[in-house]
mmCIF file of C-alpha atoms in Angstrom:
data_model
loop_
_atom_site.group_PDB
_atom_site.id
_atom_site.type_symbol
_atom_site.label_atom_id
_atom_site.label_comp_id
_atom_site.label_asym_id
_atom_site.label_seq_id
_atom_site.Cartn_x
_atom_site.Cartn_y
_atom_site.Cartn_z
ATOM 1 C CA UNK M 26 0.000 0.000 0.000
ATOM 2 C CA UNK M 27 1.467 3.305 -1.047
ATOM 3 C CA UNK M 28 1.425 6.381 1.158
ATOM 4 C CA UNK M 29 1.280 9.807 -0.260
ATOM 5 C CA UNK M 30 3.987 12.264 0.747
ATOM 6 C CA UNK M 31 2.753 14.974 3.154
ATOM 7 C CA UNK M 32 2.466 18.481 1.956
ATOM 8 C CA UNK M 33 5.614 20.483 2.646
ATOM 9 C CA UNK M 34 3.679 22.910 4.892
ATOM 10 C CA UNK M 35 2.322 19.997 6.947
ATOM 11 C CA UNK M 36 5.665 18.306 7.457
ATOM 12 C CA UNK M 37 7.117 18.240 10.936
ATOM 13 C CA UNK M 38 10.338 19.824 9.832
ATOM 14 C CA UNK M 39 10.403 21.747 6.626
ATOM 15 C CA UNK M 40 13.444 22.592 4.611
ATOM 16 C CA UNK M 41 13.439 26.185 5.814
ATOM 17 C CA UNK M 42 13.035 25.064 9.401
ATOM 18 C CA UNK M 43 15.973 22.723 9.051
ATOM 19 C CA UNK M 44 18.156 25.544 7.790
ATOM 20 C CA UNK M 45 17.023 27.699 10.718
ATOM 21 C CA UNK M 46 17.828 24.988 13.214
ATOM 22 C CA UNK M 47 21.190 24.442 11.641
ATOM 23 C CA UNK M 48 21.832 28.177 11.856
ATOM 24 C CA UNK M 49 21.031 28.195 15.570
ATOM 25 C CA UNK M 50 22.988 25.030 16.288
ATOM 26 C CA UNK M 51 26.145 25.535 18.412
ATOM 27 C CA UNK M 52 28.069 23.304 16.032
ATOM 28 C CA UNK M 53 27.048 25.359 13.040
ATOM 29 C CA UNK M 54 27.813 28.724 14.619
ATOM 30 C CA UNK M 55 30.863 28.371 16.749
ATOM 31 C CA UNK M 56 31.455 32.122 16.876
ATOM 32 C CA UNK M 57 28.229 32.996 18.639
ATOM 33 C CA UNK M 58 28.038 30.151 21.148
ATOM 34 C CA UNK M 59 31.684 29.278 21.834
ATOM 35 C CA UNK M 60 32.985 29.790 25.394
ATOM 36 C CA UNK M 61 36.423 31.329 25.982
ATOM 37 C CA UNK M 62 38.987 28.959 27.424
ATOM 38 C CA UNK M 63 40.003 29.650 31.035
ATOM 39 C CA UNK M 64 43.560 30.961 31.409
ATOM 40 C CA UNK M 65 46.042 28.830 33.265
ATOM 41 C CA UNK M 66 47.111 29.669 36.823
ATOM 42 C CA UNK M 67 50.707 30.261 35.764
ATOM 43 C CA UNK M 68 49.613 32.713 33.049
ATOM 44 C CA UNK M 69 47.491 34.600 35.585
ATOM 45 C CA UNK M 70 50.386 34.849 38.033
ATOM 46 C CA UNK M 71 52.775 36.028 35.347
ATOM 47 C CA UNK M 72 50.281 38.661 34.191
ATOM 48 C CA UNK M 73 49.647 39.891 37.741
ATOM 49 C CA UNK M 74 53.335 40.312 38.591
ATOM 50 C CA UNK M 75 55.373 40.446 35.381
ATOM 51 C CA UNK M 76 58.363 42.226 36.909
ATOM 52 C CA UNK M 77 58.389 40.596 40.335
ATOM 53 C CA UNK M 78 61.833 39.052 40.962
ATOM 54 C CA UNK M 79 62.144 35.474 42.063
ATOM 55 C CA UNK M 80 63.442 35.093 45.601
ATOM 56 C CA UNK M 81 66.039 32.601 44.400
ATOM 57 C CA UNK M 82 67.395 35.121 41.880
ATOM 58 C CA UNK M 83 68.172 37.801 44.455
ATOM 59 C CA UNK M 84 71.766 38.732 45.120
ATOM 60 C CA UNK M 85 72.599 37.551 48.640
ATOM 61 C CA UNK M 86 75.135 40.318 49.139
ATOM 62 C CA UNK M 87 72.558 43.011 48.374
ATOM 63 C CA UNK M 88 70.193 41.604 50.991
ATOM 64 C CA UNK M 89 72.866 41.667 53.691
ATOM 65 C CA UNK M 90 71.261 44.576 55.516
ATOM 66 C CA UNK M 91 67.654 43.565 54.933
ATOM 67 C CA UNK M 92 65.577 43.690 58.100
ATOM 68 C CA UNK M 93 62.507 41.700 59.084
ATOM 69 C CA UNK M 94 59.498 43.207 60.800
ATOM 70 C CA UNK M 95 59.934 42.800 64.555
ATOM 71 C CA UNK M 96 56.202 42.355 65.096
ATOM 72 C CA UNK M 97 56.010 39.650 62.412
ATOM 73 C CA UNK M 98 58.961 37.811 63.920
ATOM 74 C CA UNK M 99 57.519 38.098 67.441
ATOM 75 C CA UNK M 100 54.166 36.726 66.267
ATOM 76 C CA UNK M 101 55.789 33.825 64.401
ATOM 77 C CA UNK M 102 58.083 32.899 67.291
ATOM 78 C CA UNK M 103 55.183 33.116 69.755
ATOM 79 C CA UNK M 104 53.204 30.678 67.618
ATOM 80 C CA UNK M 105 56.226 28.338 67.475
ATOM 81 C CA UNK M 106 56.530 28.342 71.269
ATOM 82 C CA UNK M 107 52.795 27.737 71.784
ATOM 83 C CA UNK M 108 52.725 24.971 69.186
ATOM 84 C CA UNK M 109 55.715 23.259 70.777
ATOM 85 C CA UNK M 110 54.408 23.716 74.323
ATOM 86 C CA UNK M 111 51.301 21.653 73.526
ATOM 87 C CA UNK M 112 53.444 18.700 72.466
ATOM 88 C CA UNK M 113 55.939 18.387 75.323
ATOM 89 C CA UNK M 114 55.901 16.925 78.816
ATOM 90 C CA UNK M 115 57.826 19.588 80.705
ATOM 91 C CA UNK M 116 60.111 22.597 80.642
ATOM 92 C CA UNK M 117 63.239 20.591 79.830
ATOM 93 C CA UNK M 118 61.540 18.954 76.876
ATOM 94 C CA UNK M 119 60.306 22.324 75.599
ATOM 95 C CA UNK M 120 63.769 23.880 75.843
ATOM 96 C CA UNK M 121 65.261 20.869 74.063
ATOM 97 C CA UNK M 122 62.861 21.245 71.162
ATOM 98 C CA UNK M 123 63.484 24.986 70.907
ATOM 99 C CA UNK M 124 67.207 24.220 70.890
ATOM 100 C CA UNK M 125 66.694 21.767 68.021
ATOM 101 C CA UNK M 126 64.760 24.341 65.997
ATOM 102 C CA UNK M 127 67.474 26.921 66.618
ATOM 103 C CA UNK M 128 70.151 24.437 65.536
ATOM 104 C CA UNK M 129 68.490 24.136 62.132
ATOM 105 C CA UNK M 130 68.513 27.916 61.762
ATOM 106 C CA UNK M 131 72.157 28.108 62.874
ATOM 107 C CA UNK M 132 73.374 25.771 60.147
ATOM 108 C CA UNK M 133 71.776 27.995 57.513
ATOM 109 C CA UNK M 134 73.087 31.191 59.098
ATOM 110 C CA UNK M 135 76.641 29.847 59.057
ATOM 111 C CA UNK M 136 76.290 28.710 55.439
ATOM 112 C CA UNK M 137 75.041 32.140 54.379
ATOM 113 C CA UNK M 138 77.769 34.000 56.278
ATOM 114 C CA UNK M 139 80.530 31.800 54.847
ATOM 115 C CA UNK M 140 79.186 32.275 51.326
ATOM 116 C CA UNK M 141 79.106 36.046 51.738
ATOM 117 C CA UNK M 142 82.622 36.119 53.185
ATOM 118 C CA UNK M 143 84.025 34.038 50.340
ATOM 119 C CA UNK M 144 82.249 36.019 47.630
ATOM 120 C CA UNK M 145 83.234 39.441 48.960
ATOM 121 C CA UNK M 146 86.875 38.692 49.770
ATOM 122 C CA UNK M 147 89.653 37.362 47.589
ATOM 123 C CA UNK M 148 91.347 35.803 50.602
ATOM 124 C CA UNK M 149 88.586 34.541 52.910
ATOM 125 C CA UNK M 150 89.679 33.699 56.427
ATOM 126 C CA UNK M 151 88.522 30.800 58.552
ATOM 127 C CA UNK M 152 89.045 31.003 62.302
ATOM 128 C CA UNK M 153 91.020 28.092 63.746
ATOM 129 C CA UNK M 154 91.197 29.379 67.328
ATOM 130 C CA UNK M 155 88.247 29.349 69.673
ATOM 131 C CA UNK M 156 88.332 32.898 71.054
ATOM 132 C CA UNK M 157 88.300 34.634 67.630
ATOM 133 C CA UNK M 158 85.471 32.319 66.592
ATOM 134 C CA UNK M 159 83.571 33.208 69.768
ATOM 135 C CA UNK M 160 84.080 36.896 69.069
ATOM 136 C CA UNK M 161 82.651 36.486 65.567
ATOM 137 C CA UNK M 162 79.564 34.808 67.037
ATOM 138 C CA UNK M 163 79.241 37.615 69.597
ATOM 139 C CA UNK M 164 79.274 40.280 66.867
ATOM 140 C CA UNK M 165 78.670 38.985 63.335
ATOM 141 C CA UNK M 166 76.230 36.164 64.045
ATOM 142 C CA UNK M 167 74.236 38.249 66.519
ATOM 143 C CA UNK M 168 74.020 41.130 64.044
ATOM 144 C CA UNK M 169 73.000 38.803 61.208
ATOM 145 C CA UNK M 170 70.211 37.216 63.267
ATOM 146 C CA UNK M 171 69.111 39.915 65.732
ATOM 147 C CA UNK M 172 70.396 43.128 64.168
ATOM 148 C CA UNK M 173 72.733 43.940 67.068
ATOM 149 C CA UNK M 174 75.789 42.524 68.792
ATOM 150 C CA UNK M 175 75.595 40.693 72.110
ATOM 151 C CA UNK M 176 76.501 42.676 75.207
ATOM 152 C CA UNK M 177 79.405 40.734 76.707
ATOM 153 C CA UNK M 178 81.564 37.607 76.704
ATOM 154 C CA UNK M 179 82.695 36.030 79.962
ATOM 155 C CA UNK M 180 84.883 33.088 80.883
ATOM 156 C CA UNK M 181 84.078 30.843 83.803
ATOM 157 C CA UNK M 182 86.474 31.139 86.723
ATOM 158 C CA UNK M 183 85.745 27.672 88.069
ATOM 159 C CA UNK M 184 85.655 25.650 84.828
ATOM 160 C CA UNK M 185 88.131 26.164 81.992
ATOM 161 C CA UNK M 186 85.761 24.672 79.407
ATOM 162 C CA UNK M 187 82.896 27.101 80.021
ATOM 163 C CA UNK M 188 82.306 30.436 78.286
ATOM 164 C CA UNK M 189 79.288 32.722 78.382
ATOM 165 C CA UNK M 190 77.651 35.146 75.974
ATOM 166 C CA UNK M 191 75.532 37.781 77.737
ATOM 167 C CA UNK M 192 72.521 39.417 76.127
ATOM 168 C CA UNK M 193 70.844 42.013 78.313
ATOM 169 C CA UNK M 194 67.770 42.392 76.111
ATOM 170 C CA UNK M 195 67.163 39.330 73.898
ATOM 171 C CA UNK M 196 64.926 40.372 70.980
ATOM 172 C CA UNK M 197 63.082 37.036 70.921
ATOM 173 C CA UNK M 198 61.900 37.475 74.521
ATOM 174 C CA UNK M 199 60.691 41.070 74.370
ATOM 175 C CA UNK M 200 57.093 40.105 73.671
ATOM 176 C CA UNK M 201 56.898 36.784 75.511
ATOM 177 C CA UNK M 202 55.150 36.455 78.856
ATOM 178 C CA UNK M 203 56.175 33.314 80.748
ATOM 179 C CA UNK M 204 53.624 31.938 83.278
ATOM 180 C CA UNK M 205 54.643 31.783 86.920
ATOM 181 C CA UNK M 206 54.562 28.001 86.997
ATOM 182 C CA UNK M 207 57.105 28.002 84.133
ATOM 183 C CA UNK M 208 59.397 30.701 85.472
ATOM 184 C CA UNK M 209 62.464 28.529 84.817
ATOM 185 C CA UNK M 210 61.721 28.416 81.087
ATOM 186 C CA UNK M 211 64.182 30.244 78.847
ATOM 187 C CA UNK M 212 62.935 30.740 75.305
ATOM 188 C CA UNK M 213 66.481 31.757 74.430
ATOM 189 C CA UNK M 214 67.145 28.032 74.113
ATOM 190 C CA UNK M 215 66.325 28.797 70.496
ATOM 191 C CA UNK M 216 69.339 31.139 70.425
ATOM 192 C CA UNK M 217 71.479 28.535 72.188
ATOM 193 C CA UNK M 218 70.685 26.127 69.357
ATOM 194 C CA UNK M 219 71.868 28.694 66.806
ATOM 195 C CA UNK M 220 75.157 29.161 68.677
ATOM 196 C CA UNK M 221 75.680 25.411 69.005
ATOM 197 C CA UNK M 222 75.159 24.884 65.273
ATOM 198 C CA UNK M 223 77.642 27.625 64.375
ATOM 199 C CA UNK M 224 80.259 26.237 66.761
ATOM 200 C CA UNK M 225 79.820 22.719 65.387
ATOM 201 C CA UNK M 226 80.146 24.021 61.839
ATOM 202 C CA UNK M 227 83.345 25.901 62.672
ATOM 203 C CA UNK M 228 84.864 22.815 64.276
ATOM 204 C CA UNK M 229 84.355 23.649 67.947
ATOM 205 C CA UNK M 230 81.849 21.080 69.242
ATOM 206 C CA UNK M 231 80.146 22.167 72.448
ATOM 207 C CA UNK M 232 76.969 21.867 74.479
ATOM 208 C CA UNK M 233 75.132 25.193 74.557
ATOM 209 C CA UNK M 234 72.284 26.054 76.937
ATOM 210 C CA UNK M 235 70.369 29.215 77.859
ATOM 211 C CA UNK M 236 69.757 30.491 81.384
ATOM 212 C CA UNK M 237 67.738 33.397 82.757
ATOM 213 C CA UNK M 238 69.950 35.770 84.766
ATOM 214 C CA UNK M 239 67.728 38.815 85.368
ATOM 215 C CA UNK M 240 68.874 41.951 87.122
ATOM 216 C CA UNK M 241 66.988 44.994 88.361
ATOM 217 C CA UNK M 242 68.140 46.947 85.323
ATOM 218 C CA UNK M 243 67.692 44.138 82.779
ATOM 219 C CA UNK M 244 64.826 41.819 83.774
ATOM 220 C CA UNK M 245 65.175 39.790 80.546
ATOM 221 C CA UNK M 246 68.936 39.319 80.798
ATOM 222 C CA UNK M 247 69.992 35.929 79.400
ATOM 223 C CA UNK M 248 73.238 33.984 79.579
ATOM 224 C CA UNK M 249 74.179 31.586 76.785
ATOM 225 C CA UNK M 250 76.411 28.991 78.448
ATOM 226 C CA UNK M 251 78.943 27.226 76.204
ATOM 227 C CA UNK M 252 80.558 24.053 77.527
ATOM 228 C CA UNK M 253 83.325 22.927 75.177
ATOM 229 C CA UNK M 254 84.272 19.350 74.524
ATOM 230 C CA UNK M 255 87.649 18.147 75.763
ATOM 231 C CA UNK M 256 88.980 17.764 72.209
ATOM 232 C CA UNK M 257 88.635 21.517 71.672
ATOM 233 C CA UNK M 258 90.657 22.322 74.794
ATOM 234 C CA UNK M 259 93.349 19.809 73.829
ATOM 235 C CA UNK M 260 93.665 21.359 70.375
ATOM 236 C CA UNK M 261 93.884 24.837 71.859
ATOM 237 C CA UNK M 262 96.754 23.720 74.077
ATOM 238 C CA UNK M 263 98.617 22.225 71.130
ATOM 239 C CA UNK M 264 98.233 25.401 69.088
ATOM 240 C CA UNK M 265 99.698 27.494 71.900
ATOM 241 C CA UNK M 266 102.971 25.610 71.711
#
């Protein structure tokens, strides 16, 4: 049985309608309905800061005198102390962990100072005697880390292997309030770790601790106690001969 073809006007989709649909189809008109591709994160960062120097490309000698915000450092160090305090069992454990953190900083400070000395001098000098090395820690290391030299160096009268660095106003303790039940805590154990790392790197192994020695004039006065190993004293005696 044959079926007659429907009239073009009665067809579901006429030829003109098909052309209209094709015209409105996203595939047929990519210009009108296409979506722009999202830029990559790296392209956005490069466009936002095209002339911003990379921190690894900075000249280390030009940043020798760069200072850090004291309030930012105080806030960061306070958070470090609070974070560590929640994960220790007592004052000795807290001071030991602060010493360990300071030791990691000290190794990097020594590396940076040695690099600067070798790059700025044709004949760099390495200290082989303990007292000159201690003097460099008292002045150069303290200035590199805290922006000022320490106040004094003392030698123990009772023990020949003990030396002390005195800081009347430690910058890291200016904004720290120690509770009464933890009055024996010295947050300068962080500084003691820095000193111990520098001494180890220079070839003078020692055990370095921090002790609160307040006075009426300087309530935050701190003593960094250095107890040298016997090998250092023996070498010093040989070099005197």
